[in-house]
Coordinates of N, CA, C and O in Angstrom, one line a residue:
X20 N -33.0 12.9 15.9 CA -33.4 11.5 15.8 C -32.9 10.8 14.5 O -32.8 9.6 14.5
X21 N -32.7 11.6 13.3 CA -32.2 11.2 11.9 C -31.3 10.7 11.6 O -31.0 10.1 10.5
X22 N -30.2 10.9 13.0 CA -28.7 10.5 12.9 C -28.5 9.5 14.0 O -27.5 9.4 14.7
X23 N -29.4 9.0 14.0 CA -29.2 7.6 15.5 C -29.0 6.6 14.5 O -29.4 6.4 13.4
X24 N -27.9 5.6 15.6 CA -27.4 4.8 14.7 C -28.7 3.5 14.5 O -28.4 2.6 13.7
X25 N -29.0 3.4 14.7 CA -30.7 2.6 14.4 C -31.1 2.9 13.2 O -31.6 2.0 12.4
X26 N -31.1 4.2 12.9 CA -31.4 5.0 11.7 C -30.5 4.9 10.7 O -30.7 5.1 9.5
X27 N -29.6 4.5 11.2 CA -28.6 4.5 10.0 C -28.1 3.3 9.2 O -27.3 3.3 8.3
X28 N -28.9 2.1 10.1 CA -29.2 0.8 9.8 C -30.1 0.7 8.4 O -29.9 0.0 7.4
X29 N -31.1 1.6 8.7 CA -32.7 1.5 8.1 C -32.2 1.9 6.9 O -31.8 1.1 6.0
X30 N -32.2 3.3 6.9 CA -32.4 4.1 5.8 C -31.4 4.4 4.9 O -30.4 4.8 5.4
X31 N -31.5 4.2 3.5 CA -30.8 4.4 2.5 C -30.3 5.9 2.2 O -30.3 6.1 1.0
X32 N -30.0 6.8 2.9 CA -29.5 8.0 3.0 C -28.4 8.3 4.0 O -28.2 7.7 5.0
X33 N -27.4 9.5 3.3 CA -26.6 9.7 4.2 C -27.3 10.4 6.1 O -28.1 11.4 6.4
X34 N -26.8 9.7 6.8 CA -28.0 10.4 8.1 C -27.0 10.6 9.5 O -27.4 11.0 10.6
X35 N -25.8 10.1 9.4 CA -25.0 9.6 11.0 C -23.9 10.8 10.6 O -23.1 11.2 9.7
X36 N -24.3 11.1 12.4 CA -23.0 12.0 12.4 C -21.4 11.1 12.6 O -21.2 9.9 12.8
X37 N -20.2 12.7 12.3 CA -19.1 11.7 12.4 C -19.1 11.6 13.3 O -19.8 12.3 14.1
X38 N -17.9 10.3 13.8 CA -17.6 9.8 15.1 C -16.2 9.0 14.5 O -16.0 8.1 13.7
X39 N -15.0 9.8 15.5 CA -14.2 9.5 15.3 C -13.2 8.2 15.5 O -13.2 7.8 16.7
X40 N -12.5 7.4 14.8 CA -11.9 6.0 15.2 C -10.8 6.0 16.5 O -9.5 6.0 16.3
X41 N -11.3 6.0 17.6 CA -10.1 5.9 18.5 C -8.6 4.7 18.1 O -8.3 3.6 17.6
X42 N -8.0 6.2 18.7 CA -6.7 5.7 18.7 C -6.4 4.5 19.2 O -5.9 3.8 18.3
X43 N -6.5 3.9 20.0 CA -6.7 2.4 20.4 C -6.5 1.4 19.4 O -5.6 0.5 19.4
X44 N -7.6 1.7 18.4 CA -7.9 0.9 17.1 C -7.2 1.2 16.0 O -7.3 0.4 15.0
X45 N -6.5 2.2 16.0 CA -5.6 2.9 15.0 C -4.2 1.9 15.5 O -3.9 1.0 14.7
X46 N -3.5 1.9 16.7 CA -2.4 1.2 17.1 C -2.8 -0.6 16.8 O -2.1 -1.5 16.2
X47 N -3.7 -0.7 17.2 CA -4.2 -2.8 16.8 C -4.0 -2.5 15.6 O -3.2 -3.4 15.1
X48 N -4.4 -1.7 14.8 CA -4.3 -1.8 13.2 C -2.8 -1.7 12.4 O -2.4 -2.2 11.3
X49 N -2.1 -0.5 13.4 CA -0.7 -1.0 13.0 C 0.0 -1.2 13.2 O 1.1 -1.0 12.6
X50 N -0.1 -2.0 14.7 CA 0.7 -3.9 15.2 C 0.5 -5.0 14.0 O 1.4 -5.6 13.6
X51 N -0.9 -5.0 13.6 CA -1.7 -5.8 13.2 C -0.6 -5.6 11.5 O 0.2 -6.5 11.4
X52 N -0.6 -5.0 10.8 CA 0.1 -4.5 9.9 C 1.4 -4.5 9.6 O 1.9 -4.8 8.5
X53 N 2.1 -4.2 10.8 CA 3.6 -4.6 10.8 C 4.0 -5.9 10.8 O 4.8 -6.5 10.1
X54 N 3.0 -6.5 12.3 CA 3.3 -8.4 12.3 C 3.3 -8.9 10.5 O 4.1 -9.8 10.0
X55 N 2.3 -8.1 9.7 CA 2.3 -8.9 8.2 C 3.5 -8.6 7.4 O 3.9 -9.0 6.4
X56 N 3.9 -7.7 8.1 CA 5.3 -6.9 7.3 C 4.8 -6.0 6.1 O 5.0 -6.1 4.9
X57 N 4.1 -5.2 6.7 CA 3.3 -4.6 5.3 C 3.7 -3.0 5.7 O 2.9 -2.4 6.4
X58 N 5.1 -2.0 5.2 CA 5.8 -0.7 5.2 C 4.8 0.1 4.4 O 4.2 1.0 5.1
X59 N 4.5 -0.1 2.9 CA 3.8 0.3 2.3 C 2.6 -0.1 1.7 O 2.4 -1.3 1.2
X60 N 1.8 0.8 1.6 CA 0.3 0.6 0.9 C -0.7 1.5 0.4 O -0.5 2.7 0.4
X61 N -1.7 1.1 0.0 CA -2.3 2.0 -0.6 C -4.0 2.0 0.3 O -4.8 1.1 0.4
X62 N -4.0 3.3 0.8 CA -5.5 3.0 1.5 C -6.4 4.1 1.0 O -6.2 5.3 0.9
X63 N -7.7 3.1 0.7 CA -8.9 4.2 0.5 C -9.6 4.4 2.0 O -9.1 3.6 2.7
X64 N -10.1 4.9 2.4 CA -11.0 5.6 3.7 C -12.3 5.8 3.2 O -12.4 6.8 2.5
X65 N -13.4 4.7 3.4 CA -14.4 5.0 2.9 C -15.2 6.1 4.1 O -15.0 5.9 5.3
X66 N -15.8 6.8 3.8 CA -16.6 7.4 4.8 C -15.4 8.6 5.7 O -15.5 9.2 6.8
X67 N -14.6 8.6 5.1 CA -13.2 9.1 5.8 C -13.7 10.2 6.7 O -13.1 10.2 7.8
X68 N -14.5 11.0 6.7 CA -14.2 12.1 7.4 C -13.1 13.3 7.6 O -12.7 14.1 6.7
X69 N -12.7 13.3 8.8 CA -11.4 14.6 8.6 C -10.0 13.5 8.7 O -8.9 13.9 9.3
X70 N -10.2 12.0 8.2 CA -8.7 11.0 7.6 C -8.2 11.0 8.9 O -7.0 11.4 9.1
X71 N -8.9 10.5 9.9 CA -8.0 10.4 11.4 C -6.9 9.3 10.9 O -5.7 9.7 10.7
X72 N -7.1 8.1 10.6 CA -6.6 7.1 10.2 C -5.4 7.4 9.3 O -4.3 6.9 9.4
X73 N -5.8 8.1 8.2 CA -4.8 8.1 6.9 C -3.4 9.1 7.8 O -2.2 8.9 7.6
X74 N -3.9 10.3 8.8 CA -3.1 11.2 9.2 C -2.3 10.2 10.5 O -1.1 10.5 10.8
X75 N -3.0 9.1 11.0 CA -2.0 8.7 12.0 C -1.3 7.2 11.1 O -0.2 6.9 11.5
X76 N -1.7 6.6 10.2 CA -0.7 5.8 9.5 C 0.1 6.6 8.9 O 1.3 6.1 9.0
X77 N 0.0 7.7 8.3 CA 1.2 8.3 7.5 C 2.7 8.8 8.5 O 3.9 9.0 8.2
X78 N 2.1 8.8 9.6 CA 3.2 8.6 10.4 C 4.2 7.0 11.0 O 5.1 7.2 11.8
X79 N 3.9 6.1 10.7 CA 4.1 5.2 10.9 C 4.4 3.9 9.3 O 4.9 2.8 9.4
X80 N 4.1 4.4 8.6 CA 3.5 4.0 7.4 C 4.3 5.0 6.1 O 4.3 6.2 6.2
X81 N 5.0 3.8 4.5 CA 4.7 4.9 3.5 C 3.2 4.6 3.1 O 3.1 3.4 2.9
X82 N 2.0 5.3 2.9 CA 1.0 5.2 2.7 C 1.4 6.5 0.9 O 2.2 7.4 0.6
X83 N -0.3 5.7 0.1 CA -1.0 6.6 -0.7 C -2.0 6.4 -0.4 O -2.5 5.3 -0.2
X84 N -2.9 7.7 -0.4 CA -4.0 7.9 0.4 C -4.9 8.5 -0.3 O -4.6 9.5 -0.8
X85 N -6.6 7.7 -0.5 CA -7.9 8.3 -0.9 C -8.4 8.5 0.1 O -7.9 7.9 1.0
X86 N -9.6 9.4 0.3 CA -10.8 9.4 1.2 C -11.3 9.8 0.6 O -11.1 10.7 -0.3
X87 N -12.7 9.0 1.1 CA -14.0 9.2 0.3 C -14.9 9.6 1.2 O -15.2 8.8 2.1
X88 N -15.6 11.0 1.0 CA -17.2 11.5 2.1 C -17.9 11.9 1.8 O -17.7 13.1 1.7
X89 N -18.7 11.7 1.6 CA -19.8 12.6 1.2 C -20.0 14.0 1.7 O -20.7 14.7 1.1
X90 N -19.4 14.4 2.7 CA -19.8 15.3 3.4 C -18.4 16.5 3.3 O -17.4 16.5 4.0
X91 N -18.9 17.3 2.3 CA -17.8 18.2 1.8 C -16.9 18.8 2.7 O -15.6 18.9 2.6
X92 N -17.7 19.1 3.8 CA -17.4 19.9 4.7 C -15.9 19.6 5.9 O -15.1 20.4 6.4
X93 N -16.3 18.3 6.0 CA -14.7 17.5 6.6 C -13.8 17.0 5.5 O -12.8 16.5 5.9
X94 N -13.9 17.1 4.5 CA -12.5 17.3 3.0 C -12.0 18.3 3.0 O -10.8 18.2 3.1
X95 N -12.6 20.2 3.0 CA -12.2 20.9 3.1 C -11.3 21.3 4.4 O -10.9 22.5 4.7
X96 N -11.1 20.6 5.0 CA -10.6 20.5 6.8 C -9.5 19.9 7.1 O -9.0 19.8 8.2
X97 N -9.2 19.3 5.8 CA -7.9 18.5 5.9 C -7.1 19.1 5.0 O -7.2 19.5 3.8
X98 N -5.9 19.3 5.8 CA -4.5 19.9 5.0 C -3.4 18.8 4.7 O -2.2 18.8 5.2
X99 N -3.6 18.1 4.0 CA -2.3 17.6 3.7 C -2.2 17.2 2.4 O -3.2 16.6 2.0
X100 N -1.1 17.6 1.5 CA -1.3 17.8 0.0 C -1.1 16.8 -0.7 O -1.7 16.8 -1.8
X101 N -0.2 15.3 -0.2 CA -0.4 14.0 -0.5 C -1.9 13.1 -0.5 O -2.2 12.0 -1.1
X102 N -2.5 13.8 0.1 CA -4.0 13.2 0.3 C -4.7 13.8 -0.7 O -5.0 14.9 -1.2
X103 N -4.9 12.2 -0.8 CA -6.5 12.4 -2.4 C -7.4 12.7 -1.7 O -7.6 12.0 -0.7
X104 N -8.2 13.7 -1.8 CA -9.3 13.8 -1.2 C -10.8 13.6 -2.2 O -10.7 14.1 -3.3
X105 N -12.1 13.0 -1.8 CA -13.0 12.9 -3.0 C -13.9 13.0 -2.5 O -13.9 12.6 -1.3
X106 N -15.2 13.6 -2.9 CA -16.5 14.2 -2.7 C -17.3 13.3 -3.4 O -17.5 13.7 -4.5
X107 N -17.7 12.3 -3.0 CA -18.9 11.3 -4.0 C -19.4 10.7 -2.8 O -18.8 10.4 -1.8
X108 N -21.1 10.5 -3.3 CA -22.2 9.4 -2.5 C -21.4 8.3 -3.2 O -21.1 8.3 -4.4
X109 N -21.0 7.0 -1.7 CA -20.6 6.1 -2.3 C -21.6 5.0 -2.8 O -21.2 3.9 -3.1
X110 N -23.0 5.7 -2.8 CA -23.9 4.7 -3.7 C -23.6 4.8 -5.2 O -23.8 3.9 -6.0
X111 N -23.0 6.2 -5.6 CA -22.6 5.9 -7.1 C -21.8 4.8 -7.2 O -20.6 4.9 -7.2
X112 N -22.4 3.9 -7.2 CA -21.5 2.7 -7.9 C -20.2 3.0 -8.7 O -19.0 2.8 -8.4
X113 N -20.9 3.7 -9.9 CA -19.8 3.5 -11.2 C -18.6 4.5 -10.7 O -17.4 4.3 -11.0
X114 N -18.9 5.6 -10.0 CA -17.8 6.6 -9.9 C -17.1 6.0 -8.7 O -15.9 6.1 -8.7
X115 N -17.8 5.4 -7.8 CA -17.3 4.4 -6.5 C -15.8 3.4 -7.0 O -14.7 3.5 -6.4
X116 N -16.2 2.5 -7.9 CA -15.6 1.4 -8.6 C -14.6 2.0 -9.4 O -13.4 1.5 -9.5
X117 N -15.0 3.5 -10.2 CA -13.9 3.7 -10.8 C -12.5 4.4 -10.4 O -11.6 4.4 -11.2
X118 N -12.5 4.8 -9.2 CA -12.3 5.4 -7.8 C -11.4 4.4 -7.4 O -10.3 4.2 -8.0
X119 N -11.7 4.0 -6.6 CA -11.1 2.5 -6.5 C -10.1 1.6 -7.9 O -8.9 1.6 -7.8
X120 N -10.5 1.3 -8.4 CA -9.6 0.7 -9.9 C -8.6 1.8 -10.1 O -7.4 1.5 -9.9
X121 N -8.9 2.6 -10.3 CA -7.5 3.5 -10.6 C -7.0 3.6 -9.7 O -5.9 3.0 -10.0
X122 N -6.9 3.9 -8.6 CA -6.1 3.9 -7.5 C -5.2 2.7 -7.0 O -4.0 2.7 -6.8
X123 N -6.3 1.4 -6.7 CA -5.5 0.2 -6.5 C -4.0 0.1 -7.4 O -3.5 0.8 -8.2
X124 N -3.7 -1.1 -6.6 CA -2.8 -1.5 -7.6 C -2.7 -3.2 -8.2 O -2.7 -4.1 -7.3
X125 N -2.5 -3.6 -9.5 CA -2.6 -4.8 -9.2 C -1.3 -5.7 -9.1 O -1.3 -7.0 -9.1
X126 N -0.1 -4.7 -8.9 CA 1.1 -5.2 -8.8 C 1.6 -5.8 -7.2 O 2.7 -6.3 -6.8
X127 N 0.0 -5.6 -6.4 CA 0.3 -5.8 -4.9 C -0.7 -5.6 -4.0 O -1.8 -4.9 -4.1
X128 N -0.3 -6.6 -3.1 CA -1.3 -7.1 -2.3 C -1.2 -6.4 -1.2 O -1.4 -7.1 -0.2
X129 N -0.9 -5.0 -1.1 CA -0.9 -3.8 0.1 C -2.1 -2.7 -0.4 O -1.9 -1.6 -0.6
X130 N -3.0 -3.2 -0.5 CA -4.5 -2.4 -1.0 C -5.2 -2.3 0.2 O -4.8 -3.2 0.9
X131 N -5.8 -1.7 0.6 CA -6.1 -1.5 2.3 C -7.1 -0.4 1.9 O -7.0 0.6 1.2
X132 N -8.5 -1.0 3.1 CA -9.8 -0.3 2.5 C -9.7 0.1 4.2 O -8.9 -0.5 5.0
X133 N -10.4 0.9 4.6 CA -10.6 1.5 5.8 C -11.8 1.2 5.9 O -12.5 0.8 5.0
X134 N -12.4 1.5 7.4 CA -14.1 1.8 7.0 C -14.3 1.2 8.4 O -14.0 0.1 9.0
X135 N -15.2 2.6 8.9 CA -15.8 2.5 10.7 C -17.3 1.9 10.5 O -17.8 1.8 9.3
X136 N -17.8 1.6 11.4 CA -19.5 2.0 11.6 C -19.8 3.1 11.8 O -18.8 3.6 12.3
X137 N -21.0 4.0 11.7 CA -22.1 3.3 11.3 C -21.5 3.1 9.6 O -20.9 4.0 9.0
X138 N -21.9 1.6 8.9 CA -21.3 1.7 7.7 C -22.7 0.6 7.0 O -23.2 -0.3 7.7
X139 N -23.0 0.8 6.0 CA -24.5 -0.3 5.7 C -23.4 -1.4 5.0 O -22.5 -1.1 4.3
X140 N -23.8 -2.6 5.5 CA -23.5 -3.8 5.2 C -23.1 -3.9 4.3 O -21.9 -4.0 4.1
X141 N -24.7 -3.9 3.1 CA -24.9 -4.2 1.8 C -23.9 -3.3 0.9 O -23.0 -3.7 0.2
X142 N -24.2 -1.8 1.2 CA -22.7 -1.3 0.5 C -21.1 -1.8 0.4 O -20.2 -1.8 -0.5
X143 N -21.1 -2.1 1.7 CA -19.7 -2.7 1.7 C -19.4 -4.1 1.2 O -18.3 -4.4 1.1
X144 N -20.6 -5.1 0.8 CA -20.6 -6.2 0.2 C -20.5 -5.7 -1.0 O -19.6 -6.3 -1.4
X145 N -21.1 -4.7 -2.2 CA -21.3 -4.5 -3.4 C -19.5 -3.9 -3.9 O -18.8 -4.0 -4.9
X146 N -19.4 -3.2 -2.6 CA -17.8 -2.3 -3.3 C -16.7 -3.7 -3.3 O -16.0 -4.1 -4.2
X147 N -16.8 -4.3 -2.0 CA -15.8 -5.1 -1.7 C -16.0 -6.5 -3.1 O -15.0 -6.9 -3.7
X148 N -17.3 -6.9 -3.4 CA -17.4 -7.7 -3.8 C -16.7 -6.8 -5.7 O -16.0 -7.5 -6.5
X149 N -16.9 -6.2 -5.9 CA -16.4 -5.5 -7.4 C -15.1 -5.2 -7.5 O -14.4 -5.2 -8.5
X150 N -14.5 -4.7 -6.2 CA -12.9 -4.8 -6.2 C -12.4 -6.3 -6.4 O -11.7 -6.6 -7.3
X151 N -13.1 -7.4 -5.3 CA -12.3 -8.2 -5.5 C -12.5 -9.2 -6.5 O -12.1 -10.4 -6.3
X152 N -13.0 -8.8 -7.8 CA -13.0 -9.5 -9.2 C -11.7 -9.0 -9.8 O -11.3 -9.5 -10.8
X153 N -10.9 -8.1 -9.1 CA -9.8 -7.4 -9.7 C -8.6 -7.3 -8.7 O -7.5 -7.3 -9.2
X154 N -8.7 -7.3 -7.4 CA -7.8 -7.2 -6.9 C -7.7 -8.0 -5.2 O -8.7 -8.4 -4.6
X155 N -6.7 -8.1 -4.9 CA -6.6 -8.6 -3.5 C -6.2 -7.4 -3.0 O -5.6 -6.5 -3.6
X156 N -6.7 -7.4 -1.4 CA -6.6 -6.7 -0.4 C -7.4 -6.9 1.0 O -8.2 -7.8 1.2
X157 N -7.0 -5.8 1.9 CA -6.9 -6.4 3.1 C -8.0 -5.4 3.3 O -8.2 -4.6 2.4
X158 N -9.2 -5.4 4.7 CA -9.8 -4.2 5.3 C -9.9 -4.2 6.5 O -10.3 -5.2 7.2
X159 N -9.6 -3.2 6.8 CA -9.3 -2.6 8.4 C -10.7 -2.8 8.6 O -11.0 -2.6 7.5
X160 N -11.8 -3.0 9.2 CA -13.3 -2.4 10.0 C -13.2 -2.8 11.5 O -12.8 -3.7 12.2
X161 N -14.0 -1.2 11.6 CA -13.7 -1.0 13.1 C -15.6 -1.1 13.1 O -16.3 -0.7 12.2
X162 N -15.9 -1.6 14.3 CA -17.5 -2.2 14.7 C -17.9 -2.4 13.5 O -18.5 -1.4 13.1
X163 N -17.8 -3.5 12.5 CA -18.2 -3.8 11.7 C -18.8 -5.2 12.0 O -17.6 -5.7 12.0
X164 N -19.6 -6.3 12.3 CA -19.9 -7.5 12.8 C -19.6 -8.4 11.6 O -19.8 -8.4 10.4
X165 N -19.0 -9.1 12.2 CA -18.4 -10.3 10.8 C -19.0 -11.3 11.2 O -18.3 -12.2 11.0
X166 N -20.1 -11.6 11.8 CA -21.1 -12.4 11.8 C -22.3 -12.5 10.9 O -23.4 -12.5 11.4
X167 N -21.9 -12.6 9.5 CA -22.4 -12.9 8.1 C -22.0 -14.2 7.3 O -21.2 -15.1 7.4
X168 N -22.8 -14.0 6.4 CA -22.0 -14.8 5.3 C -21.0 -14.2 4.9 O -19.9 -14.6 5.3
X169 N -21.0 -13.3 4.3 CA -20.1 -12.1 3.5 C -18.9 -12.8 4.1 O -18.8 -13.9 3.5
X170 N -18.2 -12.7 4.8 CA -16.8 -12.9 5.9 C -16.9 -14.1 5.8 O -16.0 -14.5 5.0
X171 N -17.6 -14.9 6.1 CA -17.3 -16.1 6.4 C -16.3 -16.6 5.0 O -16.2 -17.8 5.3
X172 N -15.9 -16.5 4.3 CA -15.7 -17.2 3.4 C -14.1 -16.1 3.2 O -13.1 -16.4 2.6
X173 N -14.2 -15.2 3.7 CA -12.9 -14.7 3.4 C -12.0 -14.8 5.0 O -12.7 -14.9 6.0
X174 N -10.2 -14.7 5.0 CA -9.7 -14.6 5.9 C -9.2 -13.9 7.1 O -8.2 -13.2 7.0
X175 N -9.7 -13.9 8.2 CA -9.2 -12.6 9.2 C -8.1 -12.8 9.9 O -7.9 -13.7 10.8
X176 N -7.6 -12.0 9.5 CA -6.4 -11.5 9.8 C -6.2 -11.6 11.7 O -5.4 -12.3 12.3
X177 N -6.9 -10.9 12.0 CA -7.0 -10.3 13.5 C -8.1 -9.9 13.4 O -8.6 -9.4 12.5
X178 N -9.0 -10.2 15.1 CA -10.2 -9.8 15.3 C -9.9 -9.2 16.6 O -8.9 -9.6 17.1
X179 N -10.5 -8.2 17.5 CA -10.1 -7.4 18.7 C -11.2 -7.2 19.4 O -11.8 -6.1 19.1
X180 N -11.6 -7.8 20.2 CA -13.1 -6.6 21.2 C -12.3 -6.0 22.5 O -11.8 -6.6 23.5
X181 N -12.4 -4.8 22.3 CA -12.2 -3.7 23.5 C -13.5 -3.4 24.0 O -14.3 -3.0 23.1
X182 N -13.9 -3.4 24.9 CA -15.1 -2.0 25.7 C -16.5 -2.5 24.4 O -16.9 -1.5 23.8
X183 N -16.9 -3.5 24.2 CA -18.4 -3.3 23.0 C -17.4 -2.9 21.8 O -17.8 -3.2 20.6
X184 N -16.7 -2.6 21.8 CA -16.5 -2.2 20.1 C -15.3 -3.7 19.6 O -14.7 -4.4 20.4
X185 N -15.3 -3.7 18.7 CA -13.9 -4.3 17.6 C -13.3 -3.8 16.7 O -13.9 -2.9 16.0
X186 N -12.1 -4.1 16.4 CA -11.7 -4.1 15.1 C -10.9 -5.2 14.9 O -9.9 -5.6 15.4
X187 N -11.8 -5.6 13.5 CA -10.7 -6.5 12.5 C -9.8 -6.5 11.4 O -10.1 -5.5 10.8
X188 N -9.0 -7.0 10.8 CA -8.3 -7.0 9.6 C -8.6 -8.4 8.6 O -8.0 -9.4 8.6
X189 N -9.4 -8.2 8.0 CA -9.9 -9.5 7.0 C -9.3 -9.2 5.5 O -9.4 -8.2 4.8
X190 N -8.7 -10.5 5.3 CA -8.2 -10.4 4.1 C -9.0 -11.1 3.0 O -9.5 -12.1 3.2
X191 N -9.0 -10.3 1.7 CA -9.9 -10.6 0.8 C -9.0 -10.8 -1.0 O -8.4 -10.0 -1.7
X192 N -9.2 -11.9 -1.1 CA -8.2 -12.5 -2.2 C -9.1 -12.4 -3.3 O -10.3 -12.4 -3.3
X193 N -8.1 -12.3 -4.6 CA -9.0 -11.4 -5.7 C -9.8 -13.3 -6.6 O -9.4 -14.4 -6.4
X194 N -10.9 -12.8 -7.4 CA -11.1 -14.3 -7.7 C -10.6 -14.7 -9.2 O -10.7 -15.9 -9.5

């Protein structure tokens, strides 16, 4: 019951099992990507898991690639030696932020955040809102509801509903 996605609304703890990003939403993402003319970039994977995403853009894509999980156990699971892989609660702010900053770039506007549900709102308002005092970039979310404030004020790119789920590409300009 600890890992229902209800629960993972509520509670300020890691609690939801993974759940993989279908391929579906992986291809809208990089239609969605090509239409901008965007060859290369730089993507973090919040919540990445075993980098379904980072492993099918690197085929398609020159990608440089973070993932970020808490959950050691799907980092150790991934073989590919170009991949940053990182072990941090992304409630650490400061190691979150610093993570992010070094990696971006501010020579370009191919910064690309990944990031599925279950994902808490407010986290992704605090990361998104501290990158973008520094940088522009774009974020892939797949069932992420952009029926907030948060969004409202930034650009989307592409929005998609298949079957109950979405994904969009919203672009977020640095201030």
């Amino acid at each position: 019951d600890i890992t229902s996605y209800k629960n993972s609304k509520i509670k300020s703890e890691y609690n939801t099992a993974y759940l993989p990003t279908p391929y579906y939403f992986l291809y809208i993402a990089k239609k969605s990507l090509k239409k901008l003319n965007i060859d290369t970039f730089n993507l973090i994977d919040l919540g990445c898991g075993f980098s379904r995403p980072a492993l099918y853009f690197d085929k398609h894509f020159k990608i440089q690639y973070t993932g970020i999980d808490i959950n050691i156990n799907t980092l150790t699971q991934i073989k590919k030696k170009n991949f940053n892989l990182i072990n941090i609660n992304l409630r650490d702010e400061n190691k979150t932020n610093t993570i992010i900053h070094d990696f971006f770039s501010k020579d370009t506007n191919h910064n690309i955040f990944f990031l599925s549900d279950p994902f808490d709102l407010n986290l992704i308002k605090k990361i998104f809102l501290d990158t973008q005092t520094k940088f522009s970039f774009l974020a892939i979310l797949v069932n992420i509801d952009l029926d907030n404030d948060f969004f409202k004020n930034q650009r989307i790119v592409i929005s998609h509903n298949f079957n109950k789920r979405n994904i969009s590409v919203v672009r977020f300009n640095s201030n």
